[in-house]
Amino acid sequence: MIQSLFKRFLLLALFASPAIGYAQMFSVGDEAEQGSNPFAPYLRVGIQPIDFSYTGDPAALNSHQSLAFTGTAAHISFESGGFTIGASLGNDMTGLDNRNYFDLKINFTNPFYFVRTPNFGLGVPIQLGSKITSVRSDDISEEFSQTNLHAGAGGIAQLYFPDKLGVTAQFIPAFGFSTASGGLIGGNVFSMRGKARVNFYNLVFGRNISLGYDYIFDSYDIDGDEFDYDFSGHILTLGISL
């Protein structure tokens, strides 16, 4: 069931128009001026400080140890309008002590603006997303491996100064369900996601440069207490338009 839902979501994200919400606000000028195109896709790289904390009953841990950790992961992502795919990886090389962390996420966000001017927009973004999260340790037999599907809505604000810069901020609470890899639905997950972008148009060799910040919080409530964890992360990225 989870594989079927995930495939349907991925197909929707790939074939839907990622810039539909933004196109409702602003018109693109000369398409030949790719550097100042506010809808240009971005490749982003950065770091992700993480706090992964155990919230269940300690007696439920078979190994008498939790997988909780605090550390930093490397992050890479691709953004095109409302479509985002990204991955984070943490291990000894990134400063994690005896932990291996990996996540892969796909989000599709479509904003509906109820305030629109040539330079400002205010609206409600609708988001569908999926995230695979894995935490392992060589000293602990159990592994945290969850795939969650979530949906949510929140608020978005955008400022746009043609040929100079654009500023976007959004915050989206979401709710979904999560399953262990290869298993049935195991529980639910409550999420909060915030994002801020400052995009400087045509800044370096005709390319846009983007400063990014993301906040991610996932609270897993899985059947039993063994895999009840809270994940919180802050992603700092530098992006360049493609």
PDB file of C-alpha atoms in Angstrom:
ATOM      1  CA  MET A   1       0.000   0.000   0.000  1.00  0.00           C
ATOM      2  CA  ILE A   2       2.737   2.467   0.955  1.00  0.00           C
ATOM      3  CA  GLN A   3       4.643   1.807  -2.272  1.00  0.00           C
ATOM      4  CA  SER A   4       1.521   2.446  -4.377  1.00  0.00           C
ATOM      5  CA  LEU A   5       0.735   5.722  -2.613  1.00  0.00           C
ATOM      6  CA  PHE A   6       4.336   6.872  -2.892  1.00  0.00           C
ATOM      7  CA  LYS A   7       4.468   6.151  -6.622  1.00  0.00           C
ATOM      8  CA  ARG A   8       1.225   8.066  -7.219  1.00  0.00           C
ATOM      9  CA  PHE A   9       2.537  11.040  -5.279  1.00  0.00           C
ATOM     10  CA  LEU A  10       5.844  11.025  -7.143  1.00  0.00           C
ATOM     11  CA  LEU A  11       4.096  10.947 -10.514  1.00  0.00           C
ATOM     12  CA  LEU A  12       1.873  13.849  -9.440  1.00  0.00           C
ATOM     13  CA  ALA A  13       4.861  15.895  -8.343  1.00  0.00           C
ATOM     14  CA  LEU A  14       6.846  15.235 -11.503  1.00  0.00           C
ATOM     15  CA  PHE A  15       4.081  15.980 -13.984  1.00  0.00           C
ATOM     16  CA  ALA A  16       2.266  18.820 -12.232  1.00  0.00           C
ATOM     17  CA  SER A  17       3.425  22.335 -13.011  1.00  0.00           C
ATOM     18  CA  PRO A  18       5.729  23.346 -10.154  1.00  0.00           C
ATOM     19  CA  ALA A  19       5.413  27.049 -10.783  1.00  0.00           C
ATOM     20  CA  ILE A  20       1.610  27.238 -10.972  1.00  0.00           C
ATOM     21  CA  GLY A  21       1.128  29.160  -7.751  1.00  0.00           C
ATOM     22  CA  TYR A  22       3.899  31.629  -8.482  1.00  0.00           C
ATOM     23  CA  ALA A  23       2.754  32.173 -12.038  1.00  0.00           C
ATOM     24  CA  GLN A  24      -0.536  33.453 -10.623  1.00  0.00           C
ATOM     25  CA  MET A  25       1.397  36.315  -9.019  1.00  0.00           C
ATOM     26  CA  PHE A  26       4.054  37.524 -11.406  1.00  0.00           C
ATOM     27  CA  SER A  27       4.710  37.412 -15.118  1.00  0.00           C
ATOM     28  CA  VAL A  28       8.092  36.397 -16.447  1.00  0.00           C
ATOM     29  CA  GLY A  29       9.872  38.884 -18.688  1.00  0.00           C
ATOM     30  CA  ASP A  30      12.234  37.997 -21.490  1.00  0.00           C
ATOM     31  CA  GLU A  31      12.781  34.243 -21.245  1.00  0.00           C
ATOM     32  CA  ALA A  32      16.206  34.714 -22.767  1.00  0.00           C
ATOM     33  CA  GLU A  33      17.292  36.509 -19.590  1.00  0.00           C
ATOM     34  CA  GLN A  34      17.633  33.288 -17.636  1.00  0.00           C
ATOM     35  CA  GLY A  35      19.668  34.896 -14.860  1.00  0.00           C
ATOM     36  CA  SER A  36      16.819  37.159 -13.710  1.00  0.00           C
ATOM     37  CA  ASN A  37      14.102  34.551 -14.098  1.00  0.00           C
ATOM     38  CA  PRO A  38      12.362  34.247 -10.676  1.00  0.00           C
ATOM     39  CA  PHE A  39      11.116  30.768 -11.627  1.00  0.00           C
ATOM     40  CA  ALA A  40      14.571  29.344 -12.365  1.00  0.00           C
ATOM     41  CA  PRO A  41      15.311  26.005 -10.676  1.00  0.00           C
ATOM     42  CA  TYR A  42      18.022  25.882  -8.020  1.00  0.00           C
ATOM     43  CA  LEU A  43      20.652  23.420  -6.919  1.00  0.00           C
ATOM     44  CA  ARG A  44      21.330  23.831  -3.191  1.00  0.00           C
ATOM     45  CA  VAL A  45      24.064  22.547  -0.874  1.00  0.00           C
ATOM     46  CA  GLY A  46      24.481  23.117   2.835  1.00  0.00           C
ATOM     47  CA  ILE A  47      24.530  21.710   6.344  1.00  0.00           C
ATOM     48  CA  GLN A  48      21.796  20.408   8.624  1.00  0.00           C
ATOM     49  CA  PRO A  49      22.187  20.495  12.430  1.00  0.00           C
ATOM     50  CA  ILE A  50      19.961  17.722  13.836  1.00  0.00           C
ATOM     51  CA  ASP A  51      18.474  16.785  17.180  1.00  0.00           C
ATOM     52  CA  PHE A  52      16.996  13.273  17.219  1.00  0.00           C
ATOM     53  CA  SER A  53      15.487  12.525  20.627  1.00  0.00           C
ATOM     54  CA  TYR A  54      13.705   9.478  22.035  1.00  0.00           C
ATOM     55  CA  THR A  55      10.222  10.202  23.459  1.00  0.00           C
ATOM     56  CA  GLY A  56       8.930   6.702  24.264  1.00  0.00           C
ATOM     57  CA  ASP A  57       9.162   4.520  27.338  1.00  0.00           C
ATOM     58  CA  PRO A  58      12.838   3.537  27.942  1.00  0.00           C
ATOM     59  CA  ALA A  59      11.649   0.076  29.050  1.00  0.00           C
ATOM     60  CA  ALA A  60      10.444  -0.548  25.479  1.00  0.00           C
ATOM     61  CA  LEU A  61      13.975  -0.450  24.050  1.00  0.00           C
ATOM     62  CA  ASN A  62      15.116  -4.010  23.387  1.00  0.00           C
ATOM     63  CA  SER A  63      18.790  -3.072  23.411  1.00  0.00           C
ATOM     64  CA  HIS A  64      18.378  -0.765  26.415  1.00  0.00           C
ATOM     65  CA  GLN A  65      19.840   2.033  24.301  1.00  0.00           C
ATOM     66  CA  SER A  66      18.175   4.621  22.136  1.00  0.00           C
ATOM     67  CA  LEU A  67      19.312   5.869  18.750  1.00  0.00           C
ATOM     68  CA  ALA A  68      19.072   9.485  19.918  1.00  0.00           C
ATOM     69  CA  PHE A  69      21.829  11.852  18.827  1.00  0.00           C
ATOM     70  CA  THR A  70      22.705  15.479  18.226  1.00  0.00           C
ATOM     71  CA  GLY A  71      24.966  16.361  15.321  1.00  0.00           C
ATOM     72  CA  THR A  72      25.343  17.696  11.779  1.00  0.00           C
ATOM     73  CA  ALA A  73      24.584  16.225   8.349  1.00  0.00           C
ATOM     74  CA  ALA A  74      25.469  17.350   4.836  1.00  0.00           C
ATOM     75  CA  HIS A  75      22.545  18.372   2.632  1.00  0.00           C
ATOM     76  CA  ILE A  76      21.867  18.658  -1.103  1.00  0.00           C
ATOM     77  CA  SER A  77      18.590  19.480  -2.846  1.00  0.00           C
ATOM     78  CA  PHE A  78      16.957  20.540  -6.097  1.00  0.00           C
ATOM     79  CA  GLU A  79      14.108  23.065  -6.184  1.00  0.00           C
ATOM     80  CA  SER A  80      11.906  24.032  -9.098  1.00  0.00           C
ATOM     81  CA  GLY A  81       8.926  26.191  -8.222  1.00  0.00           C
ATOM     82  CA  GLY A  82       6.891  24.201  -5.719  1.00  0.00           C
ATOM     83  CA  PHE A  83       8.741  20.921  -6.302  1.00  0.00           C
ATOM     84  CA  THR A  84      11.614  19.965  -3.999  1.00  0.00           C
ATOM     85  CA  ILE A  85      13.700  16.822  -3.734  1.00  0.00           C
ATOM     86  CA  GLY A  86      16.552  16.660  -1.244  1.00  0.00           C
ATOM     87  CA  ALA A  87      18.771  14.346   0.756  1.00  0.00           C
ATOM     88  CA  SER A  88      20.857  14.607   3.920  1.00  0.00           C
ATOM     89  CA  LEU A  89      23.676  12.334   5.054  1.00  0.00           C
ATOM     90  CA  GLY A  90      25.440  12.232   8.390  1.00  0.00           C
ATOM     91  CA  ASN A  91      28.194   9.948   9.717  1.00  0.00           C
ATOM     92  CA  ASP A  92      31.626  10.127  11.340  1.00  0.00           C
ATOM     93  CA  MET A  93      32.848  12.377   8.517  1.00  0.00           C
ATOM     94  CA  THR A  94      30.230  15.036   9.348  1.00  0.00           C
ATOM     95  CA  GLY A  95      30.859  14.807  13.085  1.00  0.00           C
ATOM     96  CA  LEU A  96      28.238  12.257  14.151  1.00  0.00           C
ATOM     97  CA  ASP A  97      29.616  10.012  16.878  1.00  0.00           C
ATOM     98  CA  ASN A  98      28.846   6.364  16.068  1.00  0.00           C
ATOM     99  CA  ARG A  99      25.691   7.183  14.154  1.00  0.00           C
ATOM    100  CA  ASN A 100      24.683   6.947  10.505  1.00  0.00           C
ATOM    101  CA  TYR A 101      21.856   9.239   9.425  1.00  0.00           C
ATOM    102  CA  PHE A 102      20.128   9.478   6.045  1.00  0.00           C
ATOM    103  CA  ASP A 103      16.967  11.108   4.780  1.00  0.00           C
ATOM    104  CA  LEU A 104      15.389  11.535   1.367  1.00  0.00           C
ATOM    105  CA  LYS A 105      12.410  13.834   0.980  1.00  0.00           C
ATOM    106  CA  ILE A 106      10.086  14.931  -1.812  1.00  0.00           C
ATOM    107  CA  ASN A 107       7.645  17.822  -1.388  1.00  0.00           C
ATOM    108  CA  PHE A 108       5.167  19.441  -3.748  1.00  0.00           C
ATOM    109  CA  THR A 109       3.787  22.809  -2.629  1.00  0.00           C
ATOM    110  CA  ASN A 110       1.155  24.897  -4.424  1.00  0.00           C
ATOM    111  CA  PRO A 111       0.414  28.359  -2.967  1.00  0.00           C
ATOM    112  CA  PHE A 112      -2.982  30.028  -3.369  1.00  0.00           C
ATOM    113  CA  TYR A 113      -2.634  33.809  -2.991  1.00  0.00           C
ATOM    114  CA  PHE A 114      -5.457  35.915  -1.597  1.00  0.00           C
ATOM    115  CA  VAL A 115      -3.378  39.139  -1.605  1.00  0.00           C
ATOM    116  CA  ARG A 116      -1.537  39.891  -4.837  1.00  0.00           C
ATOM    117  CA  THR A 117       0.278  42.988  -6.026  1.00  0.00           C
ATOM    118  CA  PRO A 118       3.175  43.332  -8.490  1.00  0.00           C
ATOM    119  CA  ASN A 119       5.634  43.205  -5.573  1.00  0.00           C
ATOM    120  CA  PHE A 120       3.882  41.388  -2.731  1.00  0.00           C
ATOM    121  CA  GLY A 121       1.870  38.256  -2.154  1.00  0.00           C
ATOM    122  CA  LEU A 122       0.192  36.651   0.831  1.00  0.00           C
ATOM    123  CA  GLY A 123      -1.510  33.288   0.694  1.00  0.00           C
ATOM    124  CA  VAL A 124      -2.045  29.711   1.807  1.00  0.00           C
ATOM    125  CA  PRO A 125       0.330  26.977   0.584  1.00  0.00           C
ATOM    126  CA  ILE A 126      -0.929  23.397   0.265  1.00  0.00           C
ATOM    127  CA  GLN A 127       1.783  20.768   0.590  1.00  0.00           C
ATOM    128  CA  LEU A 128       2.039  17.039  -0.090  1.00  0.00           C
ATOM    129  CA  GLY A 129       5.226  15.273   0.860  1.00  0.00           C
ATOM    130  CA  SER A 130       7.050  12.075   1.622  1.00  0.00           C
ATOM    131  CA  LYS A 131      10.215  11.477   3.636  1.00  0.00           C
ATOM    132  CA  ILE A 132      12.381   8.431   4.239  1.00  0.00           C
ATOM    133  CA  THR A 133      14.421   8.620   7.455  1.00  0.00           C
ATOM    134  CA  SER A 134      17.050   6.123   8.583  1.00  0.00           C
ATOM    135  CA  VAL A 135      19.182   6.142  11.749  1.00  0.00           C
ATOM    136  CA  ARG A 136      21.629   3.313  12.474  1.00  0.00           C
ATOM    137  CA  SER A 137      24.422   2.520  14.915  1.00  0.00           C
ATOM    138  CA  ASP A 138      26.985  -0.277  14.899  1.00  0.00           C
ATOM    139  CA  ASP A 139      26.462  -0.793  18.647  1.00  0.00           C
ATOM    140  CA  ILE A 140      22.645  -1.107  18.573  1.00  0.00           C
ATOM    141  CA  SER A 141      20.838  -3.961  16.865  1.00  0.00           C
ATOM    142  CA  GLU A 142      17.634  -2.006  16.192  1.00  0.00           C
ATOM    143  CA  GLU A 143      17.366   0.520  13.360  1.00  0.00           C
ATOM    144  CA  PHE A 144      15.028   3.481  12.932  1.00  0.00           C
ATOM    145  CA  SER A 145      13.763   3.263   9.351  1.00  0.00           C
ATOM    146  CA  GLN A 146      10.503   5.045   8.599  1.00  0.00           C
ATOM    147  CA  THR A 147       8.736   6.308   5.493  1.00  0.00           C
ATOM    148  CA  ASN A 148       6.110   8.948   6.104  1.00  0.00           C
ATOM    149  CA  LEU A 149       3.505  10.542   3.859  1.00  0.00           C
ATOM    150  CA  HIS A 150       2.090  13.873   5.001  1.00  0.00           C
ATOM    151  CA  ALA A 151      -0.166  16.714   3.898  1.00  0.00           C
ATOM    152  CA  GLY A 152      -0.609  20.185   5.327  1.00  0.00           C
ATOM    153  CA  ALA A 153      -1.454  23.844   4.786  1.00  0.00           C
ATOM    154  CA  GLY A 154      -0.076  27.042   6.286  1.00  0.00           C
ATOM    155  CA  GLY A 155       0.907  30.573   5.335  1.00  0.00           C
ATOM    156  CA  ILE A 156       3.230  32.138   2.773  1.00  0.00           C
ATOM    157  CA  ALA A 157       4.474  35.695   2.134  1.00  0.00           C
ATOM    158  CA  GLN A 158       6.523  36.835  -0.841  1.00  0.00           C
ATOM    159  CA  LEU A 159       8.274  40.056  -1.843  1.00  0.00           C
ATOM    160  CA  TYR A 160       9.479  40.545  -5.419  1.00  0.00           C
ATOM    161  CA  PHE A 161      11.713  43.287  -6.826  1.00  0.00           C
ATOM    162  CA  PRO A 162      12.158  42.752 -10.598  1.00  0.00           C
ATOM    163  CA  ASP A 163      15.738  42.077 -11.750  1.00  0.00           C
ATOM    164  CA  LYS A 164      17.030  42.486  -8.166  1.00  0.00           C
ATOM    165  CA  LEU A 165      15.803  40.000  -5.582  1.00  0.00           C
ATOM    166  CA  GLY A 166      12.904  37.987  -4.242  1.00  0.00           C
ATOM    167  CA  VAL A 167      12.149  37.049  -0.645  1.00  0.00           C
ATOM    168  CA  THR A 168       9.855  34.164   0.340  1.00  0.00           C
ATOM    169  CA  ALA A 169       8.873  32.834   3.763  1.00  0.00           C
ATOM    170  CA  GLN A 170       6.399  30.068   4.557  1.00  0.00           C
ATOM    171  CA  PHE A 171       5.344  27.861   7.458  1.00  0.00           C
ATOM    172  CA  ILE A 172       3.304  24.661   7.108  1.00  0.00           C
ATOM    173  CA  PRO A 173       2.051  22.319   9.850  1.00  0.00           C
ATOM    174  CA  ALA A 174       1.278  18.858   8.483  1.00  0.00           C
ATOM    175  CA  PHE A 175      -0.057  15.491   9.568  1.00  0.00           C
ATOM    176  CA  GLY A 176       0.469  12.069   8.060  1.00  0.00           C
ATOM    177  CA  PHE A 177       1.196   8.429   8.639  1.00  0.00           C
ATOM    178  CA  SER A 178       4.443   6.512   8.838  1.00  0.00           C
ATOM    179  CA  THR A 179       5.464   2.923   8.218  1.00  0.00           C
ATOM    180  CA  ALA A 180       8.595   0.892   8.829  1.00  0.00           C
ATOM    181  CA  SER A 181      10.401  -0.118   5.646  1.00  0.00           C
ATOM    182  CA  GLY A 182       8.724  -3.185   4.196  1.00  0.00           C
ATOM    183  CA  GLY A 183       5.877  -3.127   6.730  1.00  0.00           C
ATOM    184  CA  LEU A 184       2.309  -1.941   7.069  1.00  0.00           C
ATOM    185  CA  ILE A 185       1.172   1.410   8.495  1.00  0.00           C
ATOM    186  CA  GLY A 186       2.852   1.671  11.873  1.00  0.00           C
ATOM    187  CA  GLY A 187       1.655   4.979  13.261  1.00  0.00           C
ATOM    188  CA  ASN A 188       1.316   8.687  12.604  1.00  0.00           C
ATOM    189  CA  VAL A 189       3.618  11.663  12.341  1.00  0.00           C
ATOM    190  CA  PHE A 190       3.015  15.338  13.107  1.00  0.00           C
ATOM    191  CA  SER A 191       5.265  17.741  11.221  1.00  0.00           C
ATOM    192  CA  MET A 192       6.084  21.428  11.062  1.00  0.00           C
ATOM    193  CA  ARG A 193       8.055  22.900   8.186  1.00  0.00           C
ATOM    194  CA  GLY A 194       9.298  26.436   7.739  1.00  0.00           C
ATOM    195  CA  LYS A 195      11.231  27.869   4.823  1.00  0.00           C
ATOM    196  CA  ALA A 196      12.857  31.210   3.980  1.00  0.00           C
ATOM    197  CA  ARG A 197      14.587  32.135   0.732  1.00  0.00           C
ATOM    198  CA  VAL A 198      16.429  35.266  -0.377  1.00  0.00           C
ATOM    199  CA  ASN A 199      17.129  35.057  -4.109  1.00  0.00           C
ATOM    200  CA  PHE A 200      19.487  37.556  -5.753  1.00  0.00           C
ATOM    201  CA  TYR A 201      18.837  37.701  -9.493  1.00  0.00           C
ATOM    202  CA  ASN A 202      21.572  37.777 -12.138  1.00  0.00           C
ATOM    203  CA  LEU A 203      24.256  38.150  -9.482  1.00  0.00           C
ATOM    204  CA  VAL A 204      27.165  35.982 -10.669  1.00  0.00           C
ATOM    205  CA  PHE A 205      27.836  35.254 -14.362  1.00  0.00           C
ATOM    206  CA  GLY A 206      24.150  35.622 -15.185  1.00  0.00           C
ATOM    207  CA  ARG A 207      23.084  33.195 -12.448  1.00  0.00           C
ATOM    208  CA  ASN A 208      20.801  33.734  -9.477  1.00  0.00           C
ATOM    209  CA  ILE A 209      22.259  33.146  -6.015  1.00  0.00           C
ATOM    210  CA  SER A 210      19.985  32.047  -3.183  1.00  0.00           C
ATOM    211  CA  LEU A 211      20.384  31.994   0.596  1.00  0.00           C
ATOM    212  CA  GLY A 212      18.134  29.410   2.238  1.00  0.00           C
ATOM    213  CA  TYR A 213      16.948  28.374   5.676  1.00  0.00           C
ATOM    214  CA  ASP A 214      14.623  25.459   6.472  1.00  0.00           C
ATOM    215  CA  TYR A 215      13.174  24.278   9.754  1.00  0.00           C
ATOM    216  CA  ILE A 216      11.897  20.695  10.009  1.00  0.00           C
ATOM    217  CA  PHE A 217      10.167  19.010  12.932  1.00  0.00           C
ATOM    218  CA  ASP A 218       8.758  15.474  12.808  1.00  0.00           C
ATOM    219  CA  SER A 219       7.156  13.784  15.816  1.00  0.00           C
ATOM    220  CA  TYR A 220       6.706  10.029  15.289  1.00  0.00           C
ATOM    221  CA  ASP A 221       4.017   8.181  17.263  1.00  0.00           C
ATOM    222  CA  ILE A 222       4.520   4.572  16.187  1.00  0.00           C
ATOM    223  CA  ASP A 223       2.631   1.520  17.533  1.00  0.00           C
ATOM    224  CA  GLY A 224       4.469   0.648  20.733  1.00  0.00           C
ATOM    225  CA  ASP A 225       7.102   2.996  22.162  1.00  0.00           C
ATOM    226  CA  GLU A 226      10.256   1.622  20.610  1.00  0.00           C
ATOM    227  CA  PHE A 227      10.292   3.990  17.617  1.00  0.00           C
ATOM    228  CA  ASP A 228       8.736   7.099  19.161  1.00  0.00           C
ATOM    229  CA  TYR A 229      11.215   9.845  18.297  1.00  0.00           C
ATOM    230  CA  ASP A 230      11.161  13.589  17.741  1.00  0.00           C
ATOM    231  CA  PHE A 231      13.286  14.908  14.878  1.00  0.00           C
ATOM    232  CA  SER A 232      14.188  18.588  14.610  1.00  0.00           C
ATOM    233  CA  GLY A 233      16.577  20.044  12.068  1.00  0.00           C
ATOM    234  CA  HIS A 234      17.768  23.373  10.689  1.00  0.00           C
ATOM    235  CA  ILE A 235      19.055  23.451   7.115  1.00  0.00           C
ATOM    236  CA  LEU A 236      21.329  26.276   5.960  1.00  0.00           C
ATOM    237  CA  THR A 237      21.932  26.279   2.204  1.00  0.00           C
ATOM    238  CA  LEU A 238      23.508  28.202  -0.623  1.00  0.00           C
ATOM    239  CA  GLY A 239      21.824  27.799  -3.995  1.00  0.00           C
ATOM    240  CA  ILE A 240      22.612  28.634  -7.609  1.00  0.00           C
ATOM    241  CA  SER A 241      20.131  28.780 -10.469  1.00  0.00           C
ATOM    242  CA  LEU A 242      20.398  26.237 -13.283  1.00  0.00           C
TER     243      LEU A 242
END
